[in-house]
PDB file of C-alpha atoms and ligand atoms in Angstrom:
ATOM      1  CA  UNK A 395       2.302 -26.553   9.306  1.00 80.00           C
ATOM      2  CA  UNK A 396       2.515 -23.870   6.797  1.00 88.00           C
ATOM      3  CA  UNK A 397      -0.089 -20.854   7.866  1.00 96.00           C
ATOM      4  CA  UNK A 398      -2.487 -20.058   5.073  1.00 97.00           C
ATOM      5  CA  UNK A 399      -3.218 -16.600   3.742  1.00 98.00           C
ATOM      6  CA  UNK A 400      -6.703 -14.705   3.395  1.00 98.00           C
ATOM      7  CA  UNK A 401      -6.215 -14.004  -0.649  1.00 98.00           C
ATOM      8  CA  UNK A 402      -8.721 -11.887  -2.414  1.00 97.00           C
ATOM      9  CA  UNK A 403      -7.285 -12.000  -5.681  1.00 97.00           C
ATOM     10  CA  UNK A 404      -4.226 -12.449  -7.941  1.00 97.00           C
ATOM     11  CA  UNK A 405      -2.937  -9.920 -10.387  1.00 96.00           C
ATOM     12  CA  UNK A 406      -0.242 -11.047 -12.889  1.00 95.00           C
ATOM     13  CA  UNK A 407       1.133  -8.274 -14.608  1.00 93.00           C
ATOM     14  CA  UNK A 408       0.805  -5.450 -12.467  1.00 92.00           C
ATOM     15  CA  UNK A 409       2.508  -2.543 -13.970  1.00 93.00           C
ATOM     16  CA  UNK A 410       2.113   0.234 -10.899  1.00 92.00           C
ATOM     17  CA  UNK A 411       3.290  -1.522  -7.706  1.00 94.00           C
ATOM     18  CA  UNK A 412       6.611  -1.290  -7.769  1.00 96.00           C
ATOM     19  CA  UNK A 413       9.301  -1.935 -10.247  1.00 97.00           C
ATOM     20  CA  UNK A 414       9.017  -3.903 -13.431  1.00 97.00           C
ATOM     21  CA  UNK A 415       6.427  -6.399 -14.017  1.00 97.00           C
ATOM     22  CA  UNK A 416       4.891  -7.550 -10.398  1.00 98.00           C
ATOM     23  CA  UNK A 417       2.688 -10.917  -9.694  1.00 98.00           C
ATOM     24  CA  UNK A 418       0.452  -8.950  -7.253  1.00 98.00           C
ATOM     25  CA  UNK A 419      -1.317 -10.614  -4.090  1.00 98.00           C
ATOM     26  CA  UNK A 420      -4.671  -8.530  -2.714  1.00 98.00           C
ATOM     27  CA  UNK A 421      -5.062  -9.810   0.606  1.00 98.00           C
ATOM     28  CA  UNK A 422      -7.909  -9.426   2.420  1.00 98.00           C
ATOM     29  CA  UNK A 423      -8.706  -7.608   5.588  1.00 98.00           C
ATOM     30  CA  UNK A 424      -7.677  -4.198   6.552  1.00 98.00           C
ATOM     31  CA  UNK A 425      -7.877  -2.175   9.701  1.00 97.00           C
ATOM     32  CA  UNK A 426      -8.649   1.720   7.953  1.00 97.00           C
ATOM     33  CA  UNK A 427     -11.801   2.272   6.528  1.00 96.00           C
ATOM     34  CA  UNK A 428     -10.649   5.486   3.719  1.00 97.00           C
ATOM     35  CA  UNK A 429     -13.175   7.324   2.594  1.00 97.00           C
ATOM     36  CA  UNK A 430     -11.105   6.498  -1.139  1.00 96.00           C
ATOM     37  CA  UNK A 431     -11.055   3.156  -0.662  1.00 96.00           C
ATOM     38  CA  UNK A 432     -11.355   1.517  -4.323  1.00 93.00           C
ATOM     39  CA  UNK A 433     -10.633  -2.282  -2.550  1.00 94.00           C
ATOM     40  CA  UNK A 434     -13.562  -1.994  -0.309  1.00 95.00           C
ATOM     41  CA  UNK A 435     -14.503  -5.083  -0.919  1.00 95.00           C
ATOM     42  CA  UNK A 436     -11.444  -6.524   0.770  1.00 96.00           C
ATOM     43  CA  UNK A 437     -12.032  -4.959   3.749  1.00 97.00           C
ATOM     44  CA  UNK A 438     -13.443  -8.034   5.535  1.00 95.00           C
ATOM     45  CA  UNK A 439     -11.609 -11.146   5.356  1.00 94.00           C
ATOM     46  CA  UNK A 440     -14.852 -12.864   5.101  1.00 93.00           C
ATOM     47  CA  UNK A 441     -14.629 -15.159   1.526  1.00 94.00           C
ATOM     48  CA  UNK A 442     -11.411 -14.966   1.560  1.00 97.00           C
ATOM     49  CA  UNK A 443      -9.537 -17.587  -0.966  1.00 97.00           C
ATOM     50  CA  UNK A 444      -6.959 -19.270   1.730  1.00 98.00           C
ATOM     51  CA  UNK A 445      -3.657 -20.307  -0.142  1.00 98.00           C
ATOM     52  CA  UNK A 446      -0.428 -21.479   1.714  1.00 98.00           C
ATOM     53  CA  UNK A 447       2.581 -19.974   0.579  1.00 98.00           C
ATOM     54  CA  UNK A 448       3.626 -22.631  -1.913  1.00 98.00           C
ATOM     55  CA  UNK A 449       0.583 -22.477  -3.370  1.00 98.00           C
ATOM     56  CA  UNK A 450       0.823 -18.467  -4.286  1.00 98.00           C
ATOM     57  CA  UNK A 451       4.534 -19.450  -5.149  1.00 98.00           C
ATOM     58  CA  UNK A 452       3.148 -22.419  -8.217  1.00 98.00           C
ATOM     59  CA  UNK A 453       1.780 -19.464  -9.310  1.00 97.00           C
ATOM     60  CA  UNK A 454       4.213 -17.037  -9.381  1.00 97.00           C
ATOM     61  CA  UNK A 455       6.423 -19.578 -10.882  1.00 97.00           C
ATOM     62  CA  UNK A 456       4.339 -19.352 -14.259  1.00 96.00           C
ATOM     63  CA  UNK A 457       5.132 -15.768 -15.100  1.00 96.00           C
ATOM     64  CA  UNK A 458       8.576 -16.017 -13.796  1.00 96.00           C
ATOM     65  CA  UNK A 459      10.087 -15.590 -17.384  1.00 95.00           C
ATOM     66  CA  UNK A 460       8.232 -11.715 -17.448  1.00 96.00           C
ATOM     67  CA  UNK A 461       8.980 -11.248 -13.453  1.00 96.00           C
ATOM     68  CA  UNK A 462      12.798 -12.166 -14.778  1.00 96.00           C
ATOM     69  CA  UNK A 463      12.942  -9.641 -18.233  1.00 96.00           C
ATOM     70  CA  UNK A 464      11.222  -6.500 -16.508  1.00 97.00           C
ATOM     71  CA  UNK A 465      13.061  -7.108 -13.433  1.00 97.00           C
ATOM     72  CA  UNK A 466       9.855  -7.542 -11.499  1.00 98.00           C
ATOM     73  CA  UNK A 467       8.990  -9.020  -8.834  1.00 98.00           C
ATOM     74  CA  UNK A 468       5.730  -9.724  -6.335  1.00 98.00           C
ATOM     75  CA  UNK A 469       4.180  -7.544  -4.595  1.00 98.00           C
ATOM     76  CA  UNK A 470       1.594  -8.299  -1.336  1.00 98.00           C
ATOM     77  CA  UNK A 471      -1.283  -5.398  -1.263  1.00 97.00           C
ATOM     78  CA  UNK A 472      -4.262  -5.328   0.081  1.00 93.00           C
ATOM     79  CA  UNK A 473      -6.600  -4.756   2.219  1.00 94.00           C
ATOM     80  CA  UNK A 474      -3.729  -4.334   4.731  1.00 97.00           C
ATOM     81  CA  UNK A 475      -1.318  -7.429   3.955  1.00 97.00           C
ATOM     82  CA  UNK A 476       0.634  -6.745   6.993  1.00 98.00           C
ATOM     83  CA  UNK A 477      -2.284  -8.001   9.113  1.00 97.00           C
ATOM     84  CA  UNK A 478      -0.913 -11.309   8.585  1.00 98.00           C
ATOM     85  CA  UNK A 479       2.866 -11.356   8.965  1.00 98.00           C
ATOM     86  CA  UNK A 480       2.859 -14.832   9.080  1.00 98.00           C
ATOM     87  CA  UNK A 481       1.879 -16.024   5.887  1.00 98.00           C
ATOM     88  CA  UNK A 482       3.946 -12.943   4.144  1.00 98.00           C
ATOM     89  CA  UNK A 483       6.860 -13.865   6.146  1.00 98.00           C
ATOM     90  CA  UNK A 484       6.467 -17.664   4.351  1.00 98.00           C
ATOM     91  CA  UNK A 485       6.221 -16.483   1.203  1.00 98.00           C
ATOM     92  CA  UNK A 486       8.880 -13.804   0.716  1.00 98.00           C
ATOM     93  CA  UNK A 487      11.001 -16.068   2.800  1.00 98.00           C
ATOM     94  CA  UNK A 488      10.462 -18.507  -0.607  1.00 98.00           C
ATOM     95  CA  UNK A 489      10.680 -15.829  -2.939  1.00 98.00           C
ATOM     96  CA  UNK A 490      14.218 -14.535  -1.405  1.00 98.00           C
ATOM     97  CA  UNK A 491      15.051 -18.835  -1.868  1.00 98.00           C
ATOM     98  CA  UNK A 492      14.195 -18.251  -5.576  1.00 97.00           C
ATOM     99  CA  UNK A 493      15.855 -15.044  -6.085  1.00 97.00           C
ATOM    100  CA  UNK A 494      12.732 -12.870  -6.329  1.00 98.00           C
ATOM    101  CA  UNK A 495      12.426  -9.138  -5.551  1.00 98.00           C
ATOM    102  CA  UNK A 496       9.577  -8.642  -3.076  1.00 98.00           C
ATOM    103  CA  UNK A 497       7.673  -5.507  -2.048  1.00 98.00           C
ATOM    104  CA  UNK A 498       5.319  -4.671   0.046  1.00 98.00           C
ATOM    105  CA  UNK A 499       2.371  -2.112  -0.891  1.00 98.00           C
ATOM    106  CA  UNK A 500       0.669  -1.088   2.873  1.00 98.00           C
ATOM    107  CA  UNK A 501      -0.835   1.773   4.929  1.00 98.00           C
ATOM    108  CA  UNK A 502       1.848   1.521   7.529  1.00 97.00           C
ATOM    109  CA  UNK A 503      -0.904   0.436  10.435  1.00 97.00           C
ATOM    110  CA  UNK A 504       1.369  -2.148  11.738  1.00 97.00           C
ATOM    111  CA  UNK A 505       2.530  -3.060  15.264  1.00 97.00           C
ATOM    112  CA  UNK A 506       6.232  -2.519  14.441  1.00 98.00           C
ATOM    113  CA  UNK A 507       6.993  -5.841  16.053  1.00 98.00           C
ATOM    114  CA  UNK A 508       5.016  -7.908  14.193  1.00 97.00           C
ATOM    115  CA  UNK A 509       6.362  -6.915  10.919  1.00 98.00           C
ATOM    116  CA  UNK A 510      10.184  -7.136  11.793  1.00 98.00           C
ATOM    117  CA  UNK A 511      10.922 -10.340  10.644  1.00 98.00           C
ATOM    118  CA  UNK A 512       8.848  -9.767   7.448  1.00 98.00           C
ATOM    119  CA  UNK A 513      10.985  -6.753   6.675  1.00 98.00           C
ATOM    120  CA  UNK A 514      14.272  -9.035   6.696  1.00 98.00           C
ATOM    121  CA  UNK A 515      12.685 -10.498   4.012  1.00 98.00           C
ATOM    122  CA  UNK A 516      11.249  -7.319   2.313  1.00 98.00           C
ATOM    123  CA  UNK A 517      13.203  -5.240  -0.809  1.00 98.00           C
ATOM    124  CA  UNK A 518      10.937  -2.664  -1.111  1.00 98.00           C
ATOM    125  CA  UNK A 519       8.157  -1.080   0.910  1.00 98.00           C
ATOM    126  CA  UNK A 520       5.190   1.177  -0.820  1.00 98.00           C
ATOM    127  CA  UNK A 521       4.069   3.396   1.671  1.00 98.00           C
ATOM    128  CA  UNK A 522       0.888   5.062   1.819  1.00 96.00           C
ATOM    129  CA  UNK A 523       1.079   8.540   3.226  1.00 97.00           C
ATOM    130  CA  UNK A 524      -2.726   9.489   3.902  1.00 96.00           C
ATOM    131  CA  UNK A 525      -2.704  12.747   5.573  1.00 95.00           C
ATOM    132  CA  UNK A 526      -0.604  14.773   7.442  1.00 92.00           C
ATOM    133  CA  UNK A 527      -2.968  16.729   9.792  1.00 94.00           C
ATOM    134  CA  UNK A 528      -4.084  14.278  12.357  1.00 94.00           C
ATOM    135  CA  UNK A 529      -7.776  15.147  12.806  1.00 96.00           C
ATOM    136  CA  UNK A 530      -8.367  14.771   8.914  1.00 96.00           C
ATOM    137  CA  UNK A 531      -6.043  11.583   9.026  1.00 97.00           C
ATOM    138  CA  UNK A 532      -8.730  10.362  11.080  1.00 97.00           C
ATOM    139  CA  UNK A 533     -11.342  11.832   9.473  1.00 97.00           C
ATOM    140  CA  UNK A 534     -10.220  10.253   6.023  1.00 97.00           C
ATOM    141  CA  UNK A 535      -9.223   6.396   7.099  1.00 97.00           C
ATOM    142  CA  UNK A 536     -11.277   6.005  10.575  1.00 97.00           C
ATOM    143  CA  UNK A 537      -7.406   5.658  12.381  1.00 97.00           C
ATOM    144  CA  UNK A 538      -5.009   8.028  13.912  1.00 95.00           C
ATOM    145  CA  UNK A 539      -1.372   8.026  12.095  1.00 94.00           C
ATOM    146  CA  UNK A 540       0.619   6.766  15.464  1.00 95.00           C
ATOM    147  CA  UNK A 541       1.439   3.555  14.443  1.00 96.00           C
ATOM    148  CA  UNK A 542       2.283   4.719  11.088  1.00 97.00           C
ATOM    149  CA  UNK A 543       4.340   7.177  12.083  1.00 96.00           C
ATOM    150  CA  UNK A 544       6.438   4.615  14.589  1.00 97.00           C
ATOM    151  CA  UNK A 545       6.858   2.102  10.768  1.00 98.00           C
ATOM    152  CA  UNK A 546       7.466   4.885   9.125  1.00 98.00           C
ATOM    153  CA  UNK A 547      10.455   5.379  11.613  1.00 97.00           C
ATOM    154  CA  UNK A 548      11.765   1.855  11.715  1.00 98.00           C
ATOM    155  CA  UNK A 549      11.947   1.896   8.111  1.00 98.00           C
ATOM    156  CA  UNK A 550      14.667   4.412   8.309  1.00 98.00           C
ATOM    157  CA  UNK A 551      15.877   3.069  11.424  1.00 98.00           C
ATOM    158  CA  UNK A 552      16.590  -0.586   9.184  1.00 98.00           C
ATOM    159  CA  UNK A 553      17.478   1.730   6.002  1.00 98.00           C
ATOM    160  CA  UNK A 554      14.589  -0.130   3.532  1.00 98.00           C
ATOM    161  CA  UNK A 555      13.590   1.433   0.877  1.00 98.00           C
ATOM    162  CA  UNK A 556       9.973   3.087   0.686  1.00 98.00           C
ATOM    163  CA  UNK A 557       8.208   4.805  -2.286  1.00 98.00           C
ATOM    164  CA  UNK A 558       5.330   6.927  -0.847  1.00 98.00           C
ATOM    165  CA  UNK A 559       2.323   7.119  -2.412  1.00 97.00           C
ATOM    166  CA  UNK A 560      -0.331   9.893  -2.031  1.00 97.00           C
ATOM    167  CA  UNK A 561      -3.509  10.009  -3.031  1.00 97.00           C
ATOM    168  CA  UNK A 562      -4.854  13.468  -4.319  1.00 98.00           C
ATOM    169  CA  UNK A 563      -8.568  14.054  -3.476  1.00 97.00           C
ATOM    170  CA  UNK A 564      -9.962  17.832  -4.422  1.00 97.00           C
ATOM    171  CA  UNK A 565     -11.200  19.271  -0.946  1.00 96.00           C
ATOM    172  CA  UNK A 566      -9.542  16.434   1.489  1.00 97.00           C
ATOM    173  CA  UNK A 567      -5.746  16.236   0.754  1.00 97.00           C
ATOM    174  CA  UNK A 568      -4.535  19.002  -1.212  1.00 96.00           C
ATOM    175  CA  UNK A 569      -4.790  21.349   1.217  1.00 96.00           C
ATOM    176  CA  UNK A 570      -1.366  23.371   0.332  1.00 95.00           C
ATOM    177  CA  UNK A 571      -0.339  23.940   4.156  1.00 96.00           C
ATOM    178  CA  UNK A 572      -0.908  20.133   4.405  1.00 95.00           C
ATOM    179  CA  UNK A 573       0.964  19.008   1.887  1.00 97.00           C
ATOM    180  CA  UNK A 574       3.923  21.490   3.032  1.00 97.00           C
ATOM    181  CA  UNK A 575       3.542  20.113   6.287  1.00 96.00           C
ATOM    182  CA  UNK A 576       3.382  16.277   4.171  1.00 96.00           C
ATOM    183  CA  UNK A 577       7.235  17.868   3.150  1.00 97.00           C
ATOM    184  CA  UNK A 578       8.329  18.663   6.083  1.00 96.00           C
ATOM    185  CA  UNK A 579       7.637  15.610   7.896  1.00 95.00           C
ATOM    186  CA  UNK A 580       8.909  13.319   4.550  1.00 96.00           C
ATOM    187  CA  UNK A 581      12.268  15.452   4.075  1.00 95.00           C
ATOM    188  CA  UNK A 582      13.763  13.772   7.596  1.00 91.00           C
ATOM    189  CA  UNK A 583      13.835   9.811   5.415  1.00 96.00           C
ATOM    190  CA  UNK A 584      16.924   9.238   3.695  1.00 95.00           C
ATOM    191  CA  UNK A 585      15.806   5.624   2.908  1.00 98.00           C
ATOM    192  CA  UNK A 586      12.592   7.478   0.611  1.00 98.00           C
ATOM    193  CA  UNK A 587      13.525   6.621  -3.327  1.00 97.00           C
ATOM    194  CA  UNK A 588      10.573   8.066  -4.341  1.00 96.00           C
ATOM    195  CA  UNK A 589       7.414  10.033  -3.968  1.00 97.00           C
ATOM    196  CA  UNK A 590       4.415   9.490  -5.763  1.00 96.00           C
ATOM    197  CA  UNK A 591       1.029  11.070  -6.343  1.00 97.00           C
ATOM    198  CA  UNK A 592      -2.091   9.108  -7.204  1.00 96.00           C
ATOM    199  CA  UNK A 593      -5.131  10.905  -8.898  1.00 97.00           C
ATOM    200  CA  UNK A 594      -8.040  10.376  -6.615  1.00 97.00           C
ATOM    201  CA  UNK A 595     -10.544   8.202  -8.737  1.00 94.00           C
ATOM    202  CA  UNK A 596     -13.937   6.592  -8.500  1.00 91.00           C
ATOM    203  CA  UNK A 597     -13.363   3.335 -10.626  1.00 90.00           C
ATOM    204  CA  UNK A 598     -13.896   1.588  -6.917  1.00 91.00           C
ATOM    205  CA  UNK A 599     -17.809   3.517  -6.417  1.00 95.00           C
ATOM    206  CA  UNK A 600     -19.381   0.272  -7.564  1.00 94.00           C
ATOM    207  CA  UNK A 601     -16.958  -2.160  -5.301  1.00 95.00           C
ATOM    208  CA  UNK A 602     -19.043   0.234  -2.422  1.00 96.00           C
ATOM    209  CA  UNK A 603     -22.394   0.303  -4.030  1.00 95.00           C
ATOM    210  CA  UNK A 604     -22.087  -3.896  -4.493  1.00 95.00           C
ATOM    211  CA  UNK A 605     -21.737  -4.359  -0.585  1.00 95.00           C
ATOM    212  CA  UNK A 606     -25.042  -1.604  -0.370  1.00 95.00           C
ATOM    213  CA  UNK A 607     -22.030   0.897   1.469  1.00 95.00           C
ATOM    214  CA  UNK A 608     -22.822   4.486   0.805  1.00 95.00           C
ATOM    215  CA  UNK A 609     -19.750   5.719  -1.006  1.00 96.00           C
ATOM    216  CA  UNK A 610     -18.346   8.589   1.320  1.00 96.00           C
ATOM    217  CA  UNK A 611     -16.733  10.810  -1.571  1.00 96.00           C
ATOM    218  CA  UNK A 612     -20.257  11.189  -3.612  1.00 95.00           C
ATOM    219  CA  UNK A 613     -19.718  13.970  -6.057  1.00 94.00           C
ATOM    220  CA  UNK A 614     -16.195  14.285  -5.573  1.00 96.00           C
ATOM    221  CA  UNK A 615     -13.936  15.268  -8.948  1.00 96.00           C
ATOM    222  CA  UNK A 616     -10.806  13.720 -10.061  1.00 96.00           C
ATOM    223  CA  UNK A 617      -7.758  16.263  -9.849  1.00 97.00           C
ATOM    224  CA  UNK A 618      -6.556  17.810 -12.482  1.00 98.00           C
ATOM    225  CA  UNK A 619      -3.071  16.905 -14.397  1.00 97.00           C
ATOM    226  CA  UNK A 620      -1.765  20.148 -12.789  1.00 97.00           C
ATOM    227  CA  UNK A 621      -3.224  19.697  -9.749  1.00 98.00           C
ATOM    228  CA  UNK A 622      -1.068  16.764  -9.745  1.00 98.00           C
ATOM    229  CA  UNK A 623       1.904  18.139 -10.633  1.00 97.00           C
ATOM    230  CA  UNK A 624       1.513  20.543  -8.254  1.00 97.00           C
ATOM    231  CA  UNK A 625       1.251  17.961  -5.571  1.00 97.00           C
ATOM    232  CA  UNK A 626       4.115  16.192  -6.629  1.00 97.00           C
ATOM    233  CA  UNK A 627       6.213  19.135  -6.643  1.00 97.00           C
ATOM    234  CA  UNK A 628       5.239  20.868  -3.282  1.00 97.00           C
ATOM    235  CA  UNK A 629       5.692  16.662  -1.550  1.00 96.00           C
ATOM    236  CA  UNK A 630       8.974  16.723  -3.231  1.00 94.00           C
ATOM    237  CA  UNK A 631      10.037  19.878  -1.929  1.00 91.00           C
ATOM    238  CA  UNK A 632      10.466  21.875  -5.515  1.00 72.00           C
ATOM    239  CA  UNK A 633       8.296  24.843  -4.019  1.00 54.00           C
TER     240      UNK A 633
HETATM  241  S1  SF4 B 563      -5.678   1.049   3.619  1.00 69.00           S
HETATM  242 FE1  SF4 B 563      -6.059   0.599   1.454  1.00 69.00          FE
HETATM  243  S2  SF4 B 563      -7.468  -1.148   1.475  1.00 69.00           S
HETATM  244 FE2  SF4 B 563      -7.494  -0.294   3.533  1.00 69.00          FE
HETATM  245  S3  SF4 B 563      -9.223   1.104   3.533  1.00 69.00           S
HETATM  246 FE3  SF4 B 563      -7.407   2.308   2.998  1.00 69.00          FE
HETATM  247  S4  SF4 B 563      -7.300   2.325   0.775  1.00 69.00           S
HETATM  248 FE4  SF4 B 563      -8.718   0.671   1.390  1.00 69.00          FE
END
């Protein structure tokens, strides 16, 4: 029996999550609470849409002519989509039957074991660095950074390819000795293609004010383009 998937919502020309034109899947359910969250509301897998794997793939097969001439692909985000390895597993295993590029957009809070198989199946994992320093990593998501650490490690261990994405919040991650630190620990992956830095933003306030959730980053600005840049070029090592 095919396993069904807890699917918040489709997306069918995403432009940011990973290359090309991507059909993206929001799962729902995820085990971090971060204080940035702009999904909040797919925190709980409670009204979740449940779709089997062929049923996600009927749609990806409509906007397989874009997926094809951007040399896109699909993407599974979240929530955490690697809470159910399962269903992922089914439908990348399809996608890899129909020749399409598949990536993975997660926070790396995965029992390595669960997710081996899935990575057979993966081309491309986005990888969320949160924090470097521990205490704050806590402090940010509401989860130490073990586990993500050991993914982190397996991902080089198999060779995959991971973008890293980091989110820039004034006052919380752009601490500079962190985000050396964020270098020195990111340096040691060969298998990292990229490294990206995502403006802190609070389009998602209302997501957290709609589920009467006190938004944790209240008065909190957006960083500037040179804060940025900045970021992106200490992560990268150009400082
Ligand atoms: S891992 Fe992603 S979905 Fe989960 S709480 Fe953090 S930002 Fe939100």
């Amino acid at each position: 029996m095919e396993t069904k998937g807890k699917v918040h919502s489709f997306e069918t020309f995403g432009t940011v999550d990973g290359p090309g034109i991507r059909f993206v899947v929001f799962m729902k359910g995820c085990p971090l609470k971060c204080k940035y969250c702009h999904n909040r509301d797919t925190w709980s897998a409670e009204g979740a849409q449940l779709y089997t794997a062929e049923e996600v793939m009927t749609e990806v097969r409509k906007y397989r002519n874009f997926i094809d001439s951007s040399k896109g692909g699909i993407t599974v985000s979240g929530g955490e989509a690697l809470i159910q390895p399962q269903f992922i597993l089914e439908l990348f295993k399809k996608c890899k039957e129909e020749g399409i590029h598949t990536a993975v957009d997660t926070s790396g809070y995965v029992n390595v074991e669960d997710v081996k198989e899935v990575m057979e199946y993966t081309d491309l994992v986005l990888l969320d660095l949160k924090h470097a320093d521990e205490l704050k990593h806590r402090d940010l998501t509401g989860v130490d950074n073990e586990k993500i650490k050991r993914f982190t490690e397996y991902l080089c261990d198999i060779n995959k390819p991971v973008w890293i994405r980091y989110v820039l919040v004034p006052g919380y991650t752009d601490d500079e000795e962190d985000l050396l630190a964020a270098h020195d620990y990111l340096k040691n992956f060969k298998n990292i293609e990229k490294i990206e830095v995502l403006p802190y933003h609070s389009m998602g306030k209302v997501k957290w004010e709609n589920l009467n959730a006190e938004y944790p980053l209240e008065g909190v600005r957006e960083p500037t383009a040179d804060e940025v840049e900045r970021a992106q070029r200490i992560l990268r090592g150009g400082e």
